[in-house]
Amino acid sequence: MNIVIFGPPGAGKGTQSNLIVKKFNLHQLSTGELLRKEIKDNTFLGQKISSIISKGNLVSDDIVGNLIEHHISNKIYKNRLIFDGYPRNLIQAEYLNSLLKKYDQKINVVLKLNVSLETIKKRILERKTLEKRSDDSEKIAIKRYETYENNIKPVINFYKQSNLLKVINGETTIAEINHEISGIIDRMKG
Ligand code: AP5
Ligand code: MG
């Protein structure tokens, strides 16, 4: 089973993916985390993308496309992927479909976490004290939210048309959201 989870910054994509991978033996593919690792390791790619991420903009479709192909093509992860934070625009959504087709796979369900800007600001400022993410100031959190809003509508329509979209209230507790997502996956497994 391959799952896409998306939503604005601080929606709980990473939190929920973490719980789901353990429960269902899946593999989390967070493009944000992969990109932050490149920056931390100070690779050529990391140097190139560092300022883009700090400003709350999207990294190029080619760069993230290469990162995800690396995982999709790996047989160990075949039909076990949860895409956290990919796709973020229509080009990426179409590219993901074509890549999965190339490796004889598909998306089984798309989870959209809905959270208000007020909640996002609160969560991100709380996280800022724990993790030192370069993009976790209030100003950049708002910018990331705007970037999300400006790109995501065609993605939502894309997955609505293919009947894969499940909308989830991301404002409740971590446990409640996990329970809802687990139920969706359990029902799909039959
Ligand atoms: P990315 O790392 O994906 O960041 P994001 O989308 O801004 O989302 P976050 O990771 O901040 O939030 P989350 O939804 O994972 O929430 P979390 O579970 O941590 O991307 C970073 C950057 O990389 C992008 O801005 C872009 O530059 C680049 N990038 C990434 N993917 C890309 C792509 N496909 N194309 C181009 N560029 C790309 O939760 C947040 C906090 O809230 C945590 O502290 C958590 O404990 C808490 N929390 C979670 N759920 C709850 C709850 N229900 N109740 C209370 N607290 C909660
Ligand atoms: Mg995350």
mmCIF file of C-alpha atoms and ligand atoms in Angstrom:
data_model
loop_
_atom_site.group_PDB
_atom_site.id
_atom_site.type_symbol
_atom_site.label_atom_id
_atom_site.label_comp_id
_atom_site.label_asym_id
_atom_site.label_seq_id
_atom_site.Cartn_x
_atom_site.Cartn_y
_atom_site.Cartn_z
ATOM 1 C CA MET A 1 0.000 0.000 0.000
ATOM 2 C CA ASN A 2 1.284 3.484 -0.925
ATOM 3 C CA ILE A 3 -0.118 6.518 0.887
ATOM 4 C CA VAL A 4 0.150 10.253 0.279
ATOM 5 C CA ILE A 5 -0.267 12.561 3.275
ATOM 6 C CA PHE A 6 -0.392 16.279 2.758
ATOM 7 C CA GLY A 7 -1.472 19.451 4.510
ATOM 8 C CA PRO A 8 -0.083 22.856 5.497
ATOM 9 C CA PRO A 9 3.056 23.307 7.630
ATOM 10 C CA GLY A 10 2.515 21.984 11.140
ATOM 11 C CA ALA A 11 -0.564 19.994 10.096
ATOM 12 C CA GLY A 12 0.914 16.826 11.612
ATOM 13 C CA LYS A 13 2.153 15.061 8.462
ATOM 14 C CA GLY A 14 5.390 13.950 10.088
ATOM 15 C CA THR A 15 3.756 13.063 13.416
ATOM 16 C CA GLN A 16 1.084 10.902 11.813
ATOM 17 C CA SER A 17 3.451 9.315 9.264
ATOM 18 C CA ASN A 18 5.707 8.239 12.111
ATOM 19 C CA LEU A 19 2.871 6.459 13.875
ATOM 20 C CA ILE A 20 1.540 4.848 10.707
ATOM 21 C CA VAL A 21 4.880 3.456 9.511
ATOM 22 C CA LYS A 22 5.324 1.615 12.785
ATOM 23 C CA LYS A 23 1.801 0.259 12.894
ATOM 24 C CA PHE A 24 1.617 -0.896 9.267
ATOM 25 C CA ASN A 25 5.278 -1.576 8.508
ATOM 26 C CA LEU A 26 5.549 1.157 5.912
ATOM 27 C CA HIS A 27 8.423 3.474 5.013
ATOM 28 C CA GLN A 28 8.155 7.244 5.477
ATOM 29 C CA LEU A 29 9.411 9.402 2.649
ATOM 30 C CA SER A 30 9.481 13.013 3.867
ATOM 31 C CA THR A 31 10.929 15.255 1.184
ATOM 32 C CA GLY A 32 11.391 17.987 3.808
ATOM 33 C CA GLU A 33 13.475 15.691 6.002
ATOM 34 C CA LEU A 34 15.543 14.429 3.065
ATOM 35 C CA LEU A 35 16.260 18.025 2.056
ATOM 36 C CA ARG A 36 17.191 19.034 5.618
ATOM 37 C CA LYS A 37 19.614 16.114 5.749
ATOM 38 C CA GLU A 38 21.342 17.400 2.610
ATOM 39 C CA ILE A 39 21.727 20.786 4.314
ATOM 40 C CA LYS A 40 23.001 19.250 7.542
ATOM 41 C CA ASP A 41 25.557 17.146 5.622
ATOM 42 C CA ASN A 42 26.558 20.279 3.725
ATOM 43 C CA THR A 43 26.367 18.512 0.364
ATOM 44 C CA PHE A 44 26.436 20.346 -2.954
ATOM 45 C CA LEU A 45 22.658 19.994 -3.121
ATOM 46 C CA GLY A 46 22.317 21.140 0.509
ATOM 47 C CA GLN A 47 24.215 24.349 -0.218
ATOM 48 C CA LYS A 48 22.015 25.016 -3.219
ATOM 49 C CA ILE A 49 18.691 24.642 -1.386
ATOM 50 C CA SER A 50 19.465 26.014 2.068
ATOM 51 C CA SER A 51 18.299 29.590 1.419
ATOM 52 C CA ILE A 52 15.195 28.440 -0.499
ATOM 53 C CA ILE A 53 14.018 26.405 2.486
ATOM 54 C CA SER A 54 14.855 29.142 5.007
ATOM 55 C CA LYS A 55 12.631 31.513 3.020
ATOM 56 C CA GLY A 56 9.692 29.102 2.928
ATOM 57 C CA ASN A 57 9.706 28.600 -0.834
ATOM 58 C CA LEU A 58 9.495 25.333 -2.747
ATOM 59 C CA VAL A 59 12.633 23.610 -3.952
ATOM 60 C CA SER A 60 12.595 22.814 -7.692
ATOM 61 C CA ASP A 61 10.436 19.964 -8.945
ATOM 62 C CA ASP A 62 13.500 18.308 -10.514
ATOM 63 C CA ILE A 63 15.397 18.120 -7.227
ATOM 64 C CA VAL A 64 12.553 16.596 -5.214
ATOM 65 C CA GLY A 65 11.601 14.384 -8.177
ATOM 66 C CA ASN A 66 15.082 12.822 -8.127
ATOM 67 C CA LEU A 67 14.894 12.251 -4.381
ATOM 68 C CA ILE A 68 11.609 10.393 -4.569
ATOM 69 C CA GLU A 69 12.623 8.271 -7.559
ATOM 70 C CA HIS A 70 15.561 7.051 -5.526
ATOM 71 C CA HIS A 71 13.077 5.592 -3.012
ATOM 72 C CA ILE A 72 10.346 4.446 -5.383
ATOM 73 C CA SER A 73 12.862 2.491 -7.438
ATOM 74 C CA ASN A 74 14.153 0.663 -4.342
ATOM 75 C CA LYS A 75 12.546 -2.784 -4.180
ATOM 76 C CA ILE A 76 12.722 -2.816 -0.367
ATOM 77 C CA TYR A 77 10.127 -0.051 -0.271
ATOM 78 C CA LYS A 78 7.891 -1.372 -3.034
ATOM 79 C CA ASN A 79 4.226 -0.701 -2.120
ATOM 80 C CA ARG A 80 5.284 0.385 1.372
ATOM 81 C CA LEU A 81 5.703 4.113 0.975
ATOM 82 C CA ILE A 82 4.053 6.987 2.750
ATOM 83 C CA PHE A 83 4.759 10.238 0.939
ATOM 84 C CA ASP A 84 4.963 13.016 3.538
ATOM 85 C CA GLY A 85 4.991 16.420 1.879
ATOM 86 C CA TYR A 86 5.070 15.250 -1.718
ATOM 87 C CA PRO A 87 3.386 16.210 -4.048
ATOM 88 C CA ARG A 88 2.988 19.944 -3.417
ATOM 89 C CA ASN A 89 1.864 21.089 -6.852
ATOM 90 C CA LEU A 90 0.190 19.620 -9.918
ATOM 91 C CA ILE A 91 3.462 18.954 -11.746
ATOM 92 C CA GLN A 92 4.629 16.836 -8.797
ATOM 93 C CA ALA A 93 1.295 15.007 -8.537
ATOM 94 C CA GLU A 94 1.469 14.035 -12.199
ATOM 95 C CA TYR A 95 5.129 13.131 -11.923
ATOM 96 C CA LEU A 96 4.428 10.901 -8.918
ATOM 97 C CA ASN A 97 1.788 9.018 -10.892
ATOM 98 C CA SER A 98 4.148 8.491 -13.808
ATOM 99 C CA LEU A 99 6.991 7.331 -11.534
ATOM 100 C CA LEU A 100 4.766 4.868 -9.696
ATOM 101 C CA LYS A 101 3.553 3.511 -13.019
ATOM 102 C CA LYS A 102 7.148 3.112 -14.194
ATOM 103 C CA TYR A 103 7.876 0.959 -11.118
ATOM 104 C CA ASP A 104 4.579 -0.936 -11.345
ATOM 105 C CA GLN A 105 2.934 0.689 -8.327
ATOM 106 C CA LYS A 106 0.091 3.090 -7.529
ATOM 107 C CA ILE A 107 -1.298 5.314 -4.788
ATOM 108 C CA ASN A 108 -3.960 3.631 -2.681
ATOM 109 C CA VAL A 109 -5.136 6.593 -0.626
ATOM 110 C CA VAL A 110 -4.474 10.309 -0.216
ATOM 111 C CA LEU A 111 -4.911 11.875 3.217
ATOM 112 C CA LYS A 112 -5.408 15.620 3.519
ATOM 113 C CA LEU A 113 -4.942 17.077 6.998
ATOM 114 C CA ASN A 114 -6.957 20.266 7.541
ATOM 115 C CA VAL A 115 -5.608 22.767 10.070
ATOM 116 C CA SER A 116 -6.191 26.497 10.533
ATOM 117 C CA LEU A 117 -3.448 29.112 10.302
ATOM 118 C CA GLU A 118 -3.935 29.936 14.013
ATOM 119 C CA THR A 119 -3.196 26.336 15.022
ATOM 120 C CA ILE A 120 -0.239 26.185 12.651
ATOM 121 C CA LYS A 121 1.363 29.278 14.196
ATOM 122 C CA LYS A 122 0.895 27.883 17.696
ATOM 123 C CA ARG A 123 2.339 24.448 16.850
ATOM 124 C CA ILE A 124 5.296 25.765 14.914
ATOM 125 C CA LEU A 125 6.291 28.255 17.595
ATOM 126 C CA GLU A 126 6.114 25.454 20.155
ATOM 127 C CA ARG A 127 8.257 23.183 17.992
ATOM 128 C CA LYS A 128 10.767 25.979 17.415
ATOM 129 C CA THR A 129 11.883 25.692 21.026
ATOM 130 C CA LEU A 130 12.556 21.948 20.650
ATOM 131 C CA GLU A 131 13.951 21.573 17.132
ATOM 132 C CA LYS A 132 16.032 24.249 15.516
ATOM 133 C CA ARG A 133 14.518 24.357 12.047
ATOM 134 C CA SER A 134 15.659 27.350 10.014
ATOM 135 C CA ASP A 135 12.107 27.838 8.697
ATOM 136 C CA ASP A 136 10.232 27.784 12.015
ATOM 137 C CA SER A 137 9.842 31.512 12.724
ATOM 138 C CA GLU A 138 6.299 32.931 12.704
ATOM 139 C CA LYS A 139 7.031 34.983 9.574
ATOM 140 C CA ILE A 140 8.346 31.999 7.604
ATOM 141 C CA ALA A 141 5.606 29.713 8.911
ATOM 142 C CA ILE A 142 3.064 32.134 7.429
ATOM 143 C CA LYS A 143 5.063 32.232 4.203
ATOM 144 C CA ARG A 144 5.096 28.391 4.066
ATOM 145 C CA TYR A 145 1.345 28.406 4.616
ATOM 146 C CA GLU A 146 0.918 30.841 1.710
ATOM 147 C CA THR A 147 3.175 28.741 -0.515
ATOM 148 C CA TYR A 148 0.997 25.727 0.327
ATOM 149 C CA GLU A 149 -2.261 27.591 -0.385
ATOM 150 C CA ASN A 150 -0.938 28.954 -3.672
ATOM 151 C CA ASN A 151 -0.036 25.548 -5.075
ATOM 152 C CA ILE A 152 -2.297 22.931 -3.566
ATOM 153 C CA LYS A 153 -5.750 23.464 -5.129
ATOM 154 C CA PRO A 154 -4.967 21.635 -8.399
ATOM 155 C CA VAL A 155 -3.490 18.765 -6.360
ATOM 156 C CA ILE A 156 -6.709 18.464 -4.347
ATOM 157 C CA ASN A 157 -8.781 18.404 -7.535
ATOM 158 C CA PHE A 158 -6.421 15.890 -9.123
ATOM 159 C CA TYR A 159 -6.922 13.396 -6.288
ATOM 160 C CA LYS A 160 -10.642 14.143 -5.965
ATOM 161 C CA GLN A 161 -11.072 13.171 -9.594
ATOM 162 C CA SER A 162 -9.341 9.861 -9.043
ATOM 163 C CA ASN A 163 -11.487 9.227 -5.936
ATOM 164 C CA LEU A 164 -8.464 8.804 -3.662
ATOM 165 C CA LEU A 165 -8.925 11.815 -1.386
ATOM 166 C CA LYS A 166 -9.846 11.509 2.310
ATOM 167 C CA VAL A 167 -10.091 14.773 4.232
ATOM 168 C CA ILE A 168 -9.172 14.621 7.908
ATOM 169 C CA ASN A 169 -9.704 17.165 10.661
ATOM 170 C CA GLY A 170 -6.143 17.858 11.832
ATOM 171 C CA GLU A 171 -7.248 20.023 14.771
ATOM 172 C CA THR A 172 -8.055 17.161 17.154
ATOM 173 C CA THR A 173 -5.539 15.249 19.274
ATOM 174 C CA ILE A 174 -2.646 13.240 17.805
ATOM 175 C CA ALA A 175 -4.269 10.030 19.105
ATOM 176 C CA GLU A 176 -7.680 10.818 17.596
ATOM 177 C CA ILE A 177 -6.197 11.596 14.203
ATOM 178 C CA ASN A 178 -4.100 8.445 14.332
ATOM 179 C CA HIS A 179 -7.204 6.425 15.157
ATOM 180 C CA GLU A 180 -9.063 7.869 12.167
ATOM 181 C CA ILE A 181 -6.170 7.237 9.753
ATOM 182 C CA SER A 182 -5.634 3.716 11.065
ATOM 183 C CA GLY A 183 -9.322 3.000 10.495
ATOM 184 C CA ILE A 184 -9.083 4.170 6.886
ATOM 185 C CA ILE A 185 -6.053 1.942 6.255
ATOM 186 C CA ASP A 186 -7.615 -1.053 8.019
ATOM 187 C CA ARG A 187 -10.768 -0.770 5.889
ATOM 188 C CA MET A 188 -8.680 -0.588 2.723
ATOM 189 C CA LYS A 189 -6.784 -3.706 3.650
ATOM 190 C CA GLY A 190 -10.167 -5.384 4.048
HETATM 191 P P1 AP5 B 1 8.440 19.996 5.310
HETATM 192 O O1 AP5 B 1 9.513 19.496 6.159
HETATM 193 O O2 AP5 B 1 7.524 19.030 4.696
HETATM 194 O O3 AP5 B 1 7.651 21.073 6.143
HETATM 195 P P2 AP5 B 1 6.128 21.538 6.154
HETATM 196 O O4 AP5 B 1 5.292 21.095 5.044
HETATM 197 O O5 AP5 B 1 6.199 22.992 6.377
HETATM 198 O O6 AP5 B 1 5.539 20.767 7.373
HETATM 199 P P3 AP5 B 1 6.141 20.529 8.797
HETATM 200 O O7 AP5 B 1 7.167 19.460 8.739
HETATM 201 O O8 AP5 B 1 6.511 21.816 9.432
HETATM 202 O O9 AP5 B 1 4.827 20.050 9.546
HETATM 203 P P4 AP5 B 1 4.150 18.625 9.619
HETATM 204 O O10 AP5 B 1 2.869 18.674 8.885
HETATM 205 O O11 AP5 B 1 5.090 17.523 9.335
HETATM 206 O O12 AP5 B 1 3.764 18.640 11.166
HETATM 207 P P5 AP5 B 1 4.459 17.899 12.401
HETATM 208 O O13 AP5 B 1 3.990 16.511 12.476
HETATM 209 O O14 AP5 B 1 5.914 18.164 12.411
HETATM 210 O O15 AP5 B 1 9.074 20.886 4.168
HETATM 211 C C1 AP5 B 1 10.035 21.879 4.505
HETATM 212 C C2 AP5 B 1 10.477 22.614 3.269
HETATM 213 O O16 AP5 B 1 11.138 21.711 2.375
HETATM 214 C C3 AP5 B 1 9.375 23.252 2.414
HETATM 215 O O17 AP5 B 1 8.989 24.512 2.902
HETATM 216 C C4 AP5 B 1 10.077 23.329 1.054
HETATM 217 O O18 AP5 B 1 10.986 24.374 1.038
HETATM 218 C C5 AP5 B 1 10.852 22.026 1.017
HETATM 219 N N1 AP5 B 1 10.070 20.925 0.433
HETATM 220 C C6 AP5 B 1 9.611 19.826 1.075
HETATM 221 N N2 AP5 B 1 8.919 19.030 0.235
HETATM 222 C C7 AP5 B 1 8.925 19.658 -0.965
HETATM 223 C C8 AP5 B 1 8.354 19.355 -2.226
HETATM 224 N N3 AP5 B 1 7.604 18.259 -2.418
HETATM 225 N N4 AP5 B 1 8.575 20.230 -3.248
HETATM 226 C C9 AP5 B 1 9.327 21.326 -3.072
HETATM 227 N N5 AP5 B 1 9.872 21.690 -1.894
HETATM 228 C C10 AP5 B 1 9.681 20.862 -0.846
HETATM 229 O O19 AP5 B 1 3.759 18.704 13.598
HETATM 230 C C11 AP5 B 1 4.130 20.044 13.895
HETATM 231 C C12 AP5 B 1 4.188 20.236 15.423
HETATM 232 O O20 AP5 B 1 2.874 20.116 15.949
HETATM 233 C C13 AP5 B 1 5.045 19.179 16.139
HETATM 234 O O21 AP5 B 1 5.725 19.777 17.194
HETATM 235 C C14 AP5 B 1 4.006 18.168 16.646
HETATM 236 O O22 AP5 B 1 4.417 17.522 17.814
HETATM 237 C C15 AP5 B 1 2.766 19.026 16.868
HETATM 238 N N6 AP5 B 1 1.511 18.328 16.553
HETATM 239 C C16 AP5 B 1 1.273 17.512 15.502
HETATM 240 N N7 AP5 B 1 -0.008 17.072 15.495
HETATM 241 C C17 AP5 B 1 -0.602 17.652 16.582
HETATM 242 C C18 AP5 B 1 -1.927 17.602 17.123
HETATM 243 N N8 AP5 B 1 -2.901 16.879 16.551
HETATM 244 N N9 AP5 B 1 -2.185 18.327 18.224
HETATM 245 C C19 AP5 B 1 -1.216 19.079 18.806
HETATM 246 N N10 AP5 B 1 0.061 19.160 18.365
HETATM 247 C C20 AP5 B 1 0.370 18.452 17.256
HETATM 248 MG MG MG B 2 7.086 17.430 8.614
#
